[in-house]
PDB file of C-alpha atoms in Angstrom:
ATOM      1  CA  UNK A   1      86.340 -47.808 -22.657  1.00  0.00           C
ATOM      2  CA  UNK A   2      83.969 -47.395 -25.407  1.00  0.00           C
ATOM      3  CA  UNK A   3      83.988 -44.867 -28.719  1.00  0.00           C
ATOM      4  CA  UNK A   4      81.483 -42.541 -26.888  1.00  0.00           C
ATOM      5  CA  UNK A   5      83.246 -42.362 -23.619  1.00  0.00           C
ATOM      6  CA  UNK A   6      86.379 -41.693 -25.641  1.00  0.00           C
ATOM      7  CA  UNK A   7      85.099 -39.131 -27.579  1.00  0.00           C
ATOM      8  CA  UNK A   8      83.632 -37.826 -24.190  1.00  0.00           C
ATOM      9  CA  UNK A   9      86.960 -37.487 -22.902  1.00  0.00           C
ATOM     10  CA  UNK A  10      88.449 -36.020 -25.510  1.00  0.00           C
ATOM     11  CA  UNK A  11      85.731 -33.092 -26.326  1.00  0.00           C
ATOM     12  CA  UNK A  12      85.534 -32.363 -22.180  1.00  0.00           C
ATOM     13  CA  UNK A  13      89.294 -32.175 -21.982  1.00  0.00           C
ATOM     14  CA  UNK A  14      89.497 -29.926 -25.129  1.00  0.00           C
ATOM     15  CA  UNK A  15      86.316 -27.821 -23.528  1.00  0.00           C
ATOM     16  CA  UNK A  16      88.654 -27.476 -20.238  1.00  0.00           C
ATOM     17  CA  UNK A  17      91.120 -24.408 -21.298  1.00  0.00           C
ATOM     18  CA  UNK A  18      90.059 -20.712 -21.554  1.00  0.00           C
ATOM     19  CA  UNK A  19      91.771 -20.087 -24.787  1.00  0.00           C
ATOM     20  CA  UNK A  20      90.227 -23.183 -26.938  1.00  0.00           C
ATOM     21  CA  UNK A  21      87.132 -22.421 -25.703  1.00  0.00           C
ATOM     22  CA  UNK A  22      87.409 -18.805 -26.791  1.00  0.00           C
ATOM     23  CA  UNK A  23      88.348 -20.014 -30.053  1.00  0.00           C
ATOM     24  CA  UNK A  24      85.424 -21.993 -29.954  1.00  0.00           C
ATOM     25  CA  UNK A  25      83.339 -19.269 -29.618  1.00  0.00           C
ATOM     26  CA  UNK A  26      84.749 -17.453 -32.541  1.00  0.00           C
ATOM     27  CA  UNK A  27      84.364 -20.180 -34.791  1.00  0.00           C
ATOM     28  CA  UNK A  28      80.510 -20.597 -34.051  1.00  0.00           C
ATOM     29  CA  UNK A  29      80.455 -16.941 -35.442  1.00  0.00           C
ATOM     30  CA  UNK A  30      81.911 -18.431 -38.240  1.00  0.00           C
ATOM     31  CA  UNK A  31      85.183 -20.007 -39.967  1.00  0.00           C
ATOM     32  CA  UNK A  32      88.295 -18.398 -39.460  1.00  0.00           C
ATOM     33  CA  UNK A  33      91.734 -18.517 -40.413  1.00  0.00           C
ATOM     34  CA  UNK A  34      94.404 -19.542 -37.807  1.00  0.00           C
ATOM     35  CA  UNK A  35      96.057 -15.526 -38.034  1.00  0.00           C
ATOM     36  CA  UNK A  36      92.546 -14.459 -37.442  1.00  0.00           C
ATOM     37  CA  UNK A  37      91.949 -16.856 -33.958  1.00  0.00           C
ATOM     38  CA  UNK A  38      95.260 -15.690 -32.733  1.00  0.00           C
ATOM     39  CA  UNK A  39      94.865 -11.747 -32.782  1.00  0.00           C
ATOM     40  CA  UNK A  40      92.599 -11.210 -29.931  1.00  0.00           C
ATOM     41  CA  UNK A  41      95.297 -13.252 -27.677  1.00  0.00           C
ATOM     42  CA  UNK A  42      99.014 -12.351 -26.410  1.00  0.00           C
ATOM     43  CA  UNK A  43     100.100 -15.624 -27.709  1.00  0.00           C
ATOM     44  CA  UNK A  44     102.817 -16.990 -30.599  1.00  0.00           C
ATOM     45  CA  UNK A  45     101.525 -18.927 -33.959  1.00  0.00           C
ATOM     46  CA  UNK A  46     103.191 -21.901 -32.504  1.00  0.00           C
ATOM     47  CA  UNK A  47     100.972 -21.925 -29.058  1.00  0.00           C
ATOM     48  CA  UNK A  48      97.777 -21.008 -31.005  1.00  0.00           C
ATOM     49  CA  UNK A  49      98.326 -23.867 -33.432  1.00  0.00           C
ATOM     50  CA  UNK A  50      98.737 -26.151 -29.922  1.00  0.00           C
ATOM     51  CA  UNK A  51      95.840 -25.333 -28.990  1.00  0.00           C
ATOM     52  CA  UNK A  52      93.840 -26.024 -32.649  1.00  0.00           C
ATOM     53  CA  UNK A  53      95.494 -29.514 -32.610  1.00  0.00           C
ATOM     54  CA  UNK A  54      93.913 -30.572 -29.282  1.00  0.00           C
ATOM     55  CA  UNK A  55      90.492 -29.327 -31.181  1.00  0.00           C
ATOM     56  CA  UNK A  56      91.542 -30.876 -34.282  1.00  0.00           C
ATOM     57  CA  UNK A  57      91.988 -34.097 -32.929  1.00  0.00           C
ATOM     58  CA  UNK A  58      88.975 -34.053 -30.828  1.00  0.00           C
ATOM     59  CA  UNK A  59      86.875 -33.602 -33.785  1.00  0.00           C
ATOM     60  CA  UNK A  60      85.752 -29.953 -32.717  1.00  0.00           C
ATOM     61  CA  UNK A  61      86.969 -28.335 -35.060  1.00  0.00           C
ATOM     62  CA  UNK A  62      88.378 -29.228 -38.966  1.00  0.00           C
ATOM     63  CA  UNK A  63      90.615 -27.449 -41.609  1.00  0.00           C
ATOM     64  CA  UNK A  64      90.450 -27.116 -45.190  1.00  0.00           C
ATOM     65  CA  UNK A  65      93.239 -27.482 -46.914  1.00  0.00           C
ATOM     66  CA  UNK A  66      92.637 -24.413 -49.279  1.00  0.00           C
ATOM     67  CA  UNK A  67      96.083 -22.652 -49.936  1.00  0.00           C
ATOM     68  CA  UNK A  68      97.828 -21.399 -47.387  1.00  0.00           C
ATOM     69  CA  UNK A  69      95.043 -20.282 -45.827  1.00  0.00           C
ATOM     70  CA  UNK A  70      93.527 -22.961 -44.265  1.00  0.00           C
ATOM     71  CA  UNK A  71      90.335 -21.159 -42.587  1.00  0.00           C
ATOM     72  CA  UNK A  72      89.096 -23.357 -39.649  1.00  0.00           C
ATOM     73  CA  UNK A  73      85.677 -24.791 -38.953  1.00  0.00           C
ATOM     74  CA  UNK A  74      83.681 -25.949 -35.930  1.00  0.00           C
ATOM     75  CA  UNK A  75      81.858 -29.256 -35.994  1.00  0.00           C
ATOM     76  CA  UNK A  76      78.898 -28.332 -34.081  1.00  0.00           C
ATOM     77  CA  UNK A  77      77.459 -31.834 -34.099  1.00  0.00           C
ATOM     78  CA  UNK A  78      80.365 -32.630 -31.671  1.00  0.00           C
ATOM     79  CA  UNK A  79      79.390 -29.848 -28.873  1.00  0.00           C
ATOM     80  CA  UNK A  80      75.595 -31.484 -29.870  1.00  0.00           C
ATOM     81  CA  UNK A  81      77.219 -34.910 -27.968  1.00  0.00           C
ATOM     82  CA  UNK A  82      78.643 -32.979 -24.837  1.00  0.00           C
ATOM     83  CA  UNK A  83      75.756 -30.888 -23.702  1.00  0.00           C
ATOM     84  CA  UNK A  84      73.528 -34.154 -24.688  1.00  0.00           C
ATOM     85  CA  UNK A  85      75.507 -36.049 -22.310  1.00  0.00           C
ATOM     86  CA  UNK A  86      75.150 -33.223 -19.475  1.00  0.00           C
ATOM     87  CA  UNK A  87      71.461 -32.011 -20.168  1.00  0.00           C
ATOM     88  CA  UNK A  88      70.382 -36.060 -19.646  1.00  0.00           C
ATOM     89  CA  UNK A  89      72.004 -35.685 -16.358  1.00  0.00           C
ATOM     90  CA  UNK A  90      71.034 -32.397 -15.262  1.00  0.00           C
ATOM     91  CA  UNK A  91      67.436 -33.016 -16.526  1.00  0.00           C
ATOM     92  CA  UNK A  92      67.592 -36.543 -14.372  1.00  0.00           C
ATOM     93  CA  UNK A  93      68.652 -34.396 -11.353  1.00  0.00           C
ATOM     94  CA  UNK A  94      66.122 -31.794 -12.067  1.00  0.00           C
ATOM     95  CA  UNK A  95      63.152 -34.069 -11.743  1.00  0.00           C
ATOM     96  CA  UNK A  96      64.148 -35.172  -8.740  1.00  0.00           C
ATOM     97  CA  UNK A  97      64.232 -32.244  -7.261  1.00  0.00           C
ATOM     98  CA  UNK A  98      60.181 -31.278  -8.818  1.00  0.00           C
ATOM     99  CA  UNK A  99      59.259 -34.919  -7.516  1.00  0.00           C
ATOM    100  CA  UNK A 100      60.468 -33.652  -3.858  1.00  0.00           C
ATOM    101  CA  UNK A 101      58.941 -30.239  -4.226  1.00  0.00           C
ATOM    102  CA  UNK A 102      55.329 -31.846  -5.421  1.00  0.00           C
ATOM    103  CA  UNK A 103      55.599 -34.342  -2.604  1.00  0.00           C
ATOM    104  CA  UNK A 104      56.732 -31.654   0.275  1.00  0.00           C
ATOM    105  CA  UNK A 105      53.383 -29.244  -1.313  1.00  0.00           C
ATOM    106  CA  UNK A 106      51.085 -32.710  -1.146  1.00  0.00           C
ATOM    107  CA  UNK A 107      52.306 -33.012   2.727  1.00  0.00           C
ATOM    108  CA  UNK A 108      51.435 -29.405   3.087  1.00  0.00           C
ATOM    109  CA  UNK A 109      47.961 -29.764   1.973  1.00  0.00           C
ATOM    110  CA  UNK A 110      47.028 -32.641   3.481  1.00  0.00           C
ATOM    111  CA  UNK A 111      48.221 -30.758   7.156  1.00  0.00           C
ATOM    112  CA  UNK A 112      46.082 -27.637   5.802  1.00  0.00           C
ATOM    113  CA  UNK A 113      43.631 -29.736   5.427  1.00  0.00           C
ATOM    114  CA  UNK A 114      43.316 -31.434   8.637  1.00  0.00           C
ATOM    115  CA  UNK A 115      43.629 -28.643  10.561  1.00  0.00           C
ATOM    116  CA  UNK A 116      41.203 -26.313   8.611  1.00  0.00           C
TER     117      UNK A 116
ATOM    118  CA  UNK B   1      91.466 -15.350 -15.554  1.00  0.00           C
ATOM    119  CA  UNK B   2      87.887 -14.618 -14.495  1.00  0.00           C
ATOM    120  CA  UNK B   3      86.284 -16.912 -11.832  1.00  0.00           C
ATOM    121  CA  UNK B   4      83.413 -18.477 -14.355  1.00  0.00           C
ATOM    122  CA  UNK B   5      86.644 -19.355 -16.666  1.00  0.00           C
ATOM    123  CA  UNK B   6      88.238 -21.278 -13.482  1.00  0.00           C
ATOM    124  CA  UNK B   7      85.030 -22.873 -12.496  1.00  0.00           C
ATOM    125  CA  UNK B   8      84.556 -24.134 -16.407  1.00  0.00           C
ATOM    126  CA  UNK B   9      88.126 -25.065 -16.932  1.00  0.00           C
ATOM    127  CA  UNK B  10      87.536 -27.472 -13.611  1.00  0.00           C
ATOM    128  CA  UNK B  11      84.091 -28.523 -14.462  1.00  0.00           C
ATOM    129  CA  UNK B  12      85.070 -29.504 -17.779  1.00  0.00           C
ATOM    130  CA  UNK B  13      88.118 -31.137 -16.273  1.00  0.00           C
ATOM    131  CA  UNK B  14      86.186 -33.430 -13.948  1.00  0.00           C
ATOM    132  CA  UNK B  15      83.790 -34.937 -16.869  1.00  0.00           C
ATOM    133  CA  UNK B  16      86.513 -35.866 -18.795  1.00  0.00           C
ATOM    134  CA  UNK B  17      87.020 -38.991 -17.340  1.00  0.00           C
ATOM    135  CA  UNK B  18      84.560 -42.034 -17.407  1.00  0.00           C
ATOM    136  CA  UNK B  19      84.585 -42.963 -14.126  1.00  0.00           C
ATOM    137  CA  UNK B  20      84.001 -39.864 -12.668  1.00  0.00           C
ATOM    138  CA  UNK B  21      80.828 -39.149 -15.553  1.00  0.00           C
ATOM    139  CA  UNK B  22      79.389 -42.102 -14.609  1.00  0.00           C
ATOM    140  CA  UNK B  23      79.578 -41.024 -10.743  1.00  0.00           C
ATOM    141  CA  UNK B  24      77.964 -37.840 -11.690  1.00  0.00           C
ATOM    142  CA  UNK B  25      75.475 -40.192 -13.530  1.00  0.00           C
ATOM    143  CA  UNK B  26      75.029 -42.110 -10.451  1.00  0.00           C
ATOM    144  CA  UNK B  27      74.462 -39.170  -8.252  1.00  0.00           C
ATOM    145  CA  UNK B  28      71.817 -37.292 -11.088  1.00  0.00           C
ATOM    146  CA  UNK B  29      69.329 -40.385  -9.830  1.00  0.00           C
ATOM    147  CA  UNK B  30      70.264 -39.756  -6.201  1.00  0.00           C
ATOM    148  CA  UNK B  31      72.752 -39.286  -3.255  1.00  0.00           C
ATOM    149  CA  UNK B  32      75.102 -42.272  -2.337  1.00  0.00           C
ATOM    150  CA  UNK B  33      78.174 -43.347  -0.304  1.00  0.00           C
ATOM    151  CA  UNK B  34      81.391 -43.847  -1.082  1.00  0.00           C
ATOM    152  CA  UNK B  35      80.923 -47.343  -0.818  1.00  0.00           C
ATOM    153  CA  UNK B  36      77.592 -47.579  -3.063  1.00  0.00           C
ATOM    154  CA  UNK B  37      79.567 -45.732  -5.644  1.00  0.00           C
ATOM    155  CA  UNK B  38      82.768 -47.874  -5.914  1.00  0.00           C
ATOM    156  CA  UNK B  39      80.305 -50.828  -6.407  1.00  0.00           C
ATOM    157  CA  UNK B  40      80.030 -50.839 -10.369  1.00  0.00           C
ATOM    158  CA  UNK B  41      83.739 -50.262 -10.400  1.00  0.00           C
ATOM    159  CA  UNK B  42      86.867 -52.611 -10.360  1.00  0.00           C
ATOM    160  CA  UNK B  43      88.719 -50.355  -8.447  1.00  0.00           C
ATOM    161  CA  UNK B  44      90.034 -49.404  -5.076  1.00  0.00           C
ATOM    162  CA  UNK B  45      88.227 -46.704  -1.953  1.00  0.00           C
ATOM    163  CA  UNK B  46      90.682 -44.682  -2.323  1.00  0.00           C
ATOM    164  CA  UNK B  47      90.671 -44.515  -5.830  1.00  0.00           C
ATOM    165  CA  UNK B  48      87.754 -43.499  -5.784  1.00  0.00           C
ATOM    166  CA  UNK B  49      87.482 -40.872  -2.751  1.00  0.00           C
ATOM    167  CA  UNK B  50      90.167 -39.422  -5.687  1.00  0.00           C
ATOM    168  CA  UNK B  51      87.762 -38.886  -8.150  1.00  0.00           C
ATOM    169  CA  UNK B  52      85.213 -37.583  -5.648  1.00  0.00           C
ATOM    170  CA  UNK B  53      88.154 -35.182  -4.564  1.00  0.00           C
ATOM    171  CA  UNK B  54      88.536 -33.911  -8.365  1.00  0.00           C
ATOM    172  CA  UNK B  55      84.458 -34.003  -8.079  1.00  0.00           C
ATOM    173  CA  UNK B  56      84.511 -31.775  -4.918  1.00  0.00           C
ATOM    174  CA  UNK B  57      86.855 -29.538  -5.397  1.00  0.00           C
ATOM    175  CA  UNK B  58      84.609 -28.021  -8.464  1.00  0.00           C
ATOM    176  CA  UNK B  59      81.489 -27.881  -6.761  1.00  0.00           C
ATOM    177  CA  UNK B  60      80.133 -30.588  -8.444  1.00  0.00           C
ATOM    178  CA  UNK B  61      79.565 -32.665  -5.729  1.00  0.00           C
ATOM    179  CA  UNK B  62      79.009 -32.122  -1.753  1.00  0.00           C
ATOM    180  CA  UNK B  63      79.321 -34.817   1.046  1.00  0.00           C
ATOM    181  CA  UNK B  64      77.032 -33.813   4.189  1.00  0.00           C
ATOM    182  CA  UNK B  65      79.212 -35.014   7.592  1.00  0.00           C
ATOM    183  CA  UNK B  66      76.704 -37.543   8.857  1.00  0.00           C
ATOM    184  CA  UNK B  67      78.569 -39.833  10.976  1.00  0.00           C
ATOM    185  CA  UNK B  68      80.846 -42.277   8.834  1.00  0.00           C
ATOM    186  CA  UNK B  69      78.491 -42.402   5.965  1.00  0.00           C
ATOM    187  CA  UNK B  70      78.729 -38.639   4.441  1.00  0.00           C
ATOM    188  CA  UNK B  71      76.773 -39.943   1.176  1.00  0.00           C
ATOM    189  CA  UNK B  72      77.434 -37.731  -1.748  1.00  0.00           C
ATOM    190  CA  UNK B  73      75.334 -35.011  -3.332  1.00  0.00           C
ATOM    191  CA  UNK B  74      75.446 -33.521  -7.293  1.00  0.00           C
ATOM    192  CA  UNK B  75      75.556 -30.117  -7.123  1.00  0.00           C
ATOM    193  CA  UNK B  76      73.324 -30.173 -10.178  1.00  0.00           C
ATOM    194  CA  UNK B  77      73.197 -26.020 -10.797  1.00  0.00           C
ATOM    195  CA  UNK B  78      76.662 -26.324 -11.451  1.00  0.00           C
ATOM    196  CA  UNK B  79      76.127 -29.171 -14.672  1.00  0.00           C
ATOM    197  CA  UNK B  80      73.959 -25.814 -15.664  1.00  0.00           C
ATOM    198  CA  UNK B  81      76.268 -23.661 -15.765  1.00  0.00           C
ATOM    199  CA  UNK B  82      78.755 -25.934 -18.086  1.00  0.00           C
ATOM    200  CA  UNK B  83      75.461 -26.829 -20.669  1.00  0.00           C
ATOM    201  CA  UNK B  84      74.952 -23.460 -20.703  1.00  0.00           C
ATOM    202  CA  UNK B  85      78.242 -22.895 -21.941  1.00  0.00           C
ATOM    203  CA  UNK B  86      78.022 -25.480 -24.571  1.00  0.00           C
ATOM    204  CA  UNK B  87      74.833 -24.657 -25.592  1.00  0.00           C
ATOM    205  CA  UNK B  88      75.088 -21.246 -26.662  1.00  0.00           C
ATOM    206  CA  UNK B  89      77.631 -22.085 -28.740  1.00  0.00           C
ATOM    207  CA  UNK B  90      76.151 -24.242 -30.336  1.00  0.00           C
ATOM    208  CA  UNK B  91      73.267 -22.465 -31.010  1.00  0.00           C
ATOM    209  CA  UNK B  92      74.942 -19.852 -32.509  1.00  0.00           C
ATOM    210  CA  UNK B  93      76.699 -22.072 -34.997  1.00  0.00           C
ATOM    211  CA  UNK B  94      73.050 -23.793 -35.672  1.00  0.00           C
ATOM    212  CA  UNK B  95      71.705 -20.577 -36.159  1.00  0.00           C
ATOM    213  CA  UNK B  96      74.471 -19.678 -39.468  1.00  0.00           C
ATOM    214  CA  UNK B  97      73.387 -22.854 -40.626  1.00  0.00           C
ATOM    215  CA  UNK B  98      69.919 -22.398 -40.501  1.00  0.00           C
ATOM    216  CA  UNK B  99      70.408 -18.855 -41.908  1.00  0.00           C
ATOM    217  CA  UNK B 100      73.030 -20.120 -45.143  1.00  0.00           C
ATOM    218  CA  UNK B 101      69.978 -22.839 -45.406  1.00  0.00           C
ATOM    219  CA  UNK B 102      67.414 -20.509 -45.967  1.00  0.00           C
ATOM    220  CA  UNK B 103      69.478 -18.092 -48.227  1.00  0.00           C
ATOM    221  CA  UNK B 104      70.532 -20.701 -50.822  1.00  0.00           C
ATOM    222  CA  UNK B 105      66.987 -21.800 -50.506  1.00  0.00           C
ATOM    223  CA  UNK B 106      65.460 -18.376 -51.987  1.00  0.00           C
ATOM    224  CA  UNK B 107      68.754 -18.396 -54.497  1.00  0.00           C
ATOM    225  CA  UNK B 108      66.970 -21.590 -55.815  1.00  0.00           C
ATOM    226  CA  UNK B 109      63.141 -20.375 -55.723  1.00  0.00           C
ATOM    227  CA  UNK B 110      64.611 -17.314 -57.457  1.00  0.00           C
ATOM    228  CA  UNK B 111      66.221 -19.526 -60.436  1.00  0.00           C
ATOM    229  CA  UNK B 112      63.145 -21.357 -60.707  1.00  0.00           C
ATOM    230  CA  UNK B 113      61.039 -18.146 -61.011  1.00  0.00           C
ATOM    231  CA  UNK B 114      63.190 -17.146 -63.796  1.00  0.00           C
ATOM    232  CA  UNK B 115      63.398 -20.393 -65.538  1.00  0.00           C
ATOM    233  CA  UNK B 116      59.620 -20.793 -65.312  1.00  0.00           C
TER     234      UNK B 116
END
C-alpha cells in the first residue's frame, strides 16, 4: 500500500464520524481550544480528546503546544487531497455521462433529419 | 442522527479502503462485472462481492439483474454529495487564509507608507 493510499485511508476513516466532522467544521471557522470543540456536544473531555487523536494522527488537524491551552488547528491542505481524489473520479464519471448525452442528441438529429 | 450524517458516515466509510477506491475508480470510466473487477486484484470473488456489498449498501454503487452478469454501476451523484462536504470546508478555511493574507498585506503597505 503506498503513502497516498495510506493517507487516503486514514483522512476517509477520520471523515467517517458525525462528531469529528463537526469538529472539522468548527475548526475551518477557525482554531479552537479542545474546551471550546467540546461545548456544543453531550460528551466527556476524555471522548472529545478520542476523537481529536484520530484527527491528530491523520494529519487533519495539529496542536500547539502553547500553555495549557493548546488551541487546535485544521490542516486544510489534507481535506485539499480527499476531495482531489473524489472530484478526479466524479469528474471522470461526469464526462461520461455528457459523452452519452451528446451522442443520444447527435442520434436525435440525424432521425429529425431524415424524416424532415 | 440525521439521514445526510448516516449517508456521509457510510460514504466516507467505503473510500477508506484501497481496494474498494480503486473499484470506484474502475467504475468512474465505466460499468463492469464482478469478474472484470477482481482482475487487477490478488484476491478472492467473494472477497470482493464484500467490498461491493460495503459499496452497495451506501448507494455508491448499483448492480442491474441482467442474467448472471449484473455488471456494476457508480452511483456518481452520491461521490457529489461527499466532495461537497469536503469542499466547503475547505473553502471556508481557504477563505481565513486568504483574508489573514490580505490583512497583514495592508499592515505592511501601511509601514512602508510611513517609513517612506
Amino acid at each position: 500500500m503506498t503513502l497516498t493510499d495510506q493517507r487516503l485511508d486514514a483522512t476517509f476513516t477520520a471523515l467517517a464520524d458525525p462528531t469529528r466532522r463537526a469538529i472539522v467544521a468548527h475548526l475551518a471557522a477557525g482554531d479552537a481550544t479542545v474546551n471550546e470543540l467540546a461545548a456544543p456536544f453531550d460528551m466527556s473531555l476524555p471522548g472529545i480528546s478520542k476523537h481529536l487523536k484520530v484527527l491528530e494522527r491523520c494529519g487533519l488537524i495539529s496542536r500547539t503546544r502553547r500553555a495549557q491551552f493548546r488551541p487546535c488547528h485544521l490542516e486544510g491542505e489534507v481535506l485539499g487531497a480527499a476531495v482531489d481524489w473524489i472530484e478526479t473520479n466524479r469528474r471522470t464519471w461526469a464526462e461520461r455521462f455528457d459523452k452519452l448525452d451528446a451522442h443520444l442528441r447527435e442520434i436525435q438529429r440525424d432521425g429529425d433529419d431524415d424524416n424532415g
